[in-house]
């Protein structure tokens, strides 16, 4: 669980920033933009090129968190 909490440090949700949408910490880039771009066929490298304020480590953390959630949900 501590590992999951540390992965959450990559994102934030603030009421005054994009209406509280989850964004990569310190940016205005919604986390949803990552999943939308990946769904549409973009690579992680392309996403990082298009959104230079987002760190590779933060993308990796978000994806690892999602995998952990899916794995936990599947095991339940």
mmCIF file with all atom_site columns, C-alpha atoms in Angstrom:
data_model
loop_
_atom_site.group_PDB
_atom_site.id
_atom_site.type_symbol
_atom_site.label_atom_id
_atom_site.label_alt_id
_atom_site.label_comp_id
_atom_site.label_asym_id
_atom_site.label_entity_id
_atom_site.label_seq_id
_atom_site.pdbx_PDB_ins_code
_atom_site.Cartn_x
_atom_site.Cartn_y
_atom_site.Cartn_z
_atom_site.occupancy
_atom_site.B_iso_or_equiv
_atom_site.pdbx_formal_charge
_atom_site.auth_seq_id
_atom_site.auth_comp_id
_atom_site.auth_asym_id
_atom_site.auth_atom_id
_atom_site.pdbx_PDB_model_num
ATOM 1  C CA . UNK A 1 1  ? 0.000   0.000   0.000   1.00 0.00 ? 1  UNK A CA 1
ATOM 2  C CA . UNK A 1 2  ? 2.898   2.405   0.684   1.00 0.00 ? 2  UNK A CA 1
ATOM 3  C CA . UNK A 1 3  ? 4.094   1.862   -2.875  1.00 0.00 ? 3  UNK A CA 1
ATOM 4  C CA . UNK A 1 4  ? 0.663   2.882   -4.151  1.00 0.00 ? 4  UNK A CA 1
ATOM 5  C CA . UNK A 1 5  ? 0.708   6.010   -1.995  1.00 0.00 ? 5  UNK A CA 1
ATOM 6  C CA . UNK A 1 6  ? 4.103   7.018   -3.372  1.00 0.00 ? 6  UNK A CA 1
ATOM 7  C CA . UNK A 1 7  ? 2.758   6.609   -6.900  1.00 0.00 ? 7  UNK A CA 1
ATOM 8  C CA . UNK A 1 8  ? -0.085  8.972   -6.026  1.00 0.00 ? 8  UNK A CA 1
ATOM 9  C CA . UNK A 1 9  ? 2.518   11.681  -5.437  1.00 0.00 ? 9  UNK A CA 1
ATOM 10 C CA . UNK A 1 10 ? 2.771   11.968  -9.230  1.00 0.00 ? 10 UNK A CA 1
ATOM 11 C CA . UNK A 1 11 ? -0.730  13.454  -9.473  1.00 0.00 ? 11 UNK A CA 1
ATOM 12 C CA . UNK A 1 12 ? -2.940  15.976  -7.758  1.00 0.00 ? 12 UNK A CA 1
ATOM 13 C CA . UNK A 1 13 ? -6.538  17.122  -7.796  1.00 0.00 ? 13 UNK A CA 1
ATOM 14 C CA . UNK A 1 14 ? -7.220  20.711  -6.791  1.00 0.00 ? 14 UNK A CA 1
ATOM 15 C CA . UNK A 1 15 ? -10.626 22.405  -7.026  1.00 0.00 ? 15 UNK A CA 1
ATOM 16 C CA . UNK A 1 16 ? -9.099  25.521  -8.600  1.00 0.00 ? 16 UNK A CA 1
ATOM 17 C CA . UNK A 1 17 ? -7.106  23.603  -11.231 1.00 0.00 ? 17 UNK A CA 1
ATOM 18 C CA . UNK A 1 18 ? -9.088  22.194  -14.171 1.00 0.00 ? 18 UNK A CA 1
ATOM 19 C CA . UNK A 1 19 ? -12.198 21.909  -11.992 1.00 0.00 ? 19 UNK A CA 1
ATOM 20 C CA . UNK A 1 20 ? -10.576 19.326  -9.756  1.00 0.00 ? 20 UNK A CA 1
ATOM 21 C CA . UNK A 1 21 ? -9.601  16.898  -12.515 1.00 0.00 ? 21 UNK A CA 1
ATOM 22 C CA . UNK A 1 22 ? -6.633  14.675  -11.707 1.00 0.00 ? 22 UNK A CA 1
ATOM 23 C CA . UNK A 1 23 ? -3.539  16.233  -13.280 1.00 0.00 ? 23 UNK A CA 1
ATOM 24 C CA . UNK A 1 24 ? 0.146   15.444  -13.258 1.00 0.00 ? 24 UNK A CA 1
ATOM 25 C CA . UNK A 1 25 ? 1.549   17.281  -10.224 1.00 0.00 ? 25 UNK A CA 1
ATOM 26 C CA . UNK A 1 26 ? 2.817   20.750  -11.030 1.00 0.00 ? 26 UNK A CA 1
ATOM 27 C CA . UNK A 1 27 ? 1.139   20.818  -14.454 1.00 0.00 ? 27 UNK A CA 1
ATOM 28 C CA . UNK A 1 28 ? -2.257  21.405  -15.985 1.00 0.00 ? 28 UNK A CA 1
ATOM 29 C CA . UNK A 1 29 ? -2.044  18.140  -17.943 1.00 0.00 ? 29 UNK A CA 1
ATOM 30 C CA . UNK A 1 30 ? -4.955  15.856  -17.071 1.00 0.00 ? 30 UNK A CA 1
ATOM 31 C CA . UNK A 1 31 ? -4.113  12.247  -16.285 1.00 0.00 ? 31 UNK A CA 1
ATOM 32 C CA . UNK A 1 32 ? -7.010  11.363  -18.586 1.00 0.00 ? 32 UNK A CA 1
ATOM 33 C CA . UNK A 1 33 ? -4.991  12.820  -21.483 1.00 0.00 ? 33 UNK A CA 1
ATOM 34 C CA . UNK A 1 34 ? -2.417  10.067  -20.984 1.00 0.00 ? 34 UNK A CA 1
ATOM 35 C CA . UNK A 1 35 ? -5.000  7.293   -21.228 1.00 0.00 ? 35 UNK A CA 1
ATOM 36 C CA . UNK A 1 36 ? -6.829  8.949   -24.130 1.00 0.00 ? 36 UNK A CA 1
ATOM 37 C CA . UNK A 1 37 ? -3.613  9.296   -26.115 1.00 0.00 ? 37 UNK A CA 1
ATOM 38 C CA . UNK A 1 38 ? -2.517  5.730   -25.377 1.00 0.00 ? 38 UNK A CA 1
ATOM 39 C CA . UNK A 1 39 ? -5.971  4.460   -26.337 1.00 0.00 ? 39 UNK A CA 1
ATOM 40 C CA . UNK A 1 40 ? -5.717  6.340   -29.627 1.00 0.00 ? 40 UNK A CA 1
ATOM 41 C CA . UNK A 1 41 ? -2.388  4.684   -30.451 1.00 0.00 ? 41 UNK A CA 1
ATOM 42 C CA . UNK A 1 42 ? 0.195   7.170   -29.191 1.00 0.00 ? 42 UNK A CA 1
ATOM 43 C CA . UNK A 1 43 ? 3.318   5.931   -27.483 1.00 0.00 ? 43 UNK A CA 1
ATOM 44 C CA . UNK A 1 44 ? 4.523   7.122   -24.101 1.00 0.00 ? 44 UNK A CA 1
ATOM 45 C CA . UNK A 1 45 ? 7.420   8.873   -25.814 1.00 0.00 ? 45 UNK A CA 1
ATOM 46 C CA . UNK A 1 46 ? 4.998   10.755  -28.069 1.00 0.00 ? 46 UNK A CA 1
ATOM 47 C CA . UNK A 1 47 ? 2.899   11.771  -25.074 1.00 0.00 ? 47 UNK A CA 1
ATOM 48 C CA . UNK A 1 48 ? 5.993   13.077  -23.294 1.00 0.00 ? 48 UNK A CA 1
ATOM 49 C CA . UNK A 1 49 ? 6.989   15.014  -26.416 1.00 0.00 ? 49 UNK A CA 1
ATOM 50 C CA . UNK A 1 50 ? 3.519   16.572  -26.668 1.00 0.00 ? 50 UNK A CA 1
ATOM 51 C CA . UNK A 1 51 ? 3.387   17.380  -22.944 1.00 0.00 ? 51 UNK A CA 1
ATOM 52 C CA . UNK A 1 52 ? 6.977   18.327  -22.007 1.00 0.00 ? 52 UNK A CA 1
ATOM 53 C CA . UNK A 1 53 ? 6.020   19.330  -18.460 1.00 0.00 ? 53 UNK A CA 1
ATOM 54 C CA . UNK A 1 54 ? 5.206   15.724  -17.588 1.00 0.00 ? 54 UNK A CA 1
ATOM 55 C CA . UNK A 1 55 ? 8.067   13.551  -16.311 1.00 0.00 ? 55 UNK A CA 1
ATOM 56 C CA . UNK A 1 56 ? 8.582   9.997   -17.514 1.00 0.00 ? 56 UNK A CA 1
ATOM 57 C CA . UNK A 1 57 ? 8.716   8.826   -13.894 1.00 0.00 ? 57 UNK A CA 1
ATOM 58 C CA . UNK A 1 58 ? 5.264   10.314  -13.289 1.00 0.00 ? 58 UNK A CA 1
ATOM 59 C CA . UNK A 1 59 ? 3.792   8.530   -16.315 1.00 0.00 ? 59 UNK A CA 1
ATOM 60 C CA . UNK A 1 60 ? 5.379   5.283   -15.124 1.00 0.00 ? 60 UNK A CA 1
ATOM 61 C CA . UNK A 1 61 ? 3.941   5.824   -11.639 1.00 0.00 ? 61 UNK A CA 1
ATOM 62 C CA . UNK A 1 62 ? 0.427   6.461   -12.962 1.00 0.00 ? 62 UNK A CA 1
ATOM 63 C CA . UNK A 1 63 ? 0.539   3.369   -15.162 1.00 0.00 ? 63 UNK A CA 1
ATOM 64 C CA . UNK A 1 64 ? 1.909   1.213   -12.325 1.00 0.00 ? 64 UNK A CA 1
ATOM 65 C CA . UNK A 1 65 ? -0.834  2.505   -10.040 1.00 0.00 ? 65 UNK A CA 1
ATOM 66 C CA . UNK A 1 66 ? -3.498  1.612   -12.592 1.00 0.00 ? 66 UNK A CA 1
ATOM 67 C CA . UNK A 1 67 ? -2.049  -1.880  -13.035 1.00 0.00 ? 67 UNK A CA 1
ATOM 68 C CA . UNK A 1 68 ? -2.034  -2.347  -9.253  1.00 0.00 ? 68 UNK A CA 1
ATOM 69 C CA . UNK A 1 69 ? -5.659  -1.248  -9.045  1.00 0.00 ? 69 UNK A CA 1
ATOM 70 C CA . UNK A 1 70 ? -6.689  -3.610  -11.815 1.00 0.00 ? 70 UNK A CA 1
ATOM 71 C CA . UNK A 1 71 ? -4.759  -6.477  -10.244 1.00 0.00 ? 71 UNK A CA 1
ATOM 72 C CA . UNK A 1 72 ? -6.291  -5.797  -6.828  1.00 0.00 ? 72 UNK A CA 1
ATOM 73 C CA . UNK A 1 73 ? -9.775  -5.558  -8.328  1.00 0.00 ? 73 UNK A CA 1
ATOM 74 C CA . UNK A 1 74 ? -9.317  -8.794  -10.270 1.00 0.00 ? 74 UNK A CA 1
ATOM 75 C CA . UNK A 1 75 ? -8.113  -10.611 -7.148  1.00 0.00 ? 75 UNK A CA 1
ATOM 76 C CA . UNK A 1 76 ? -11.091 -9.500  -5.058  1.00 0.00 ? 76 UNK A CA 1
#
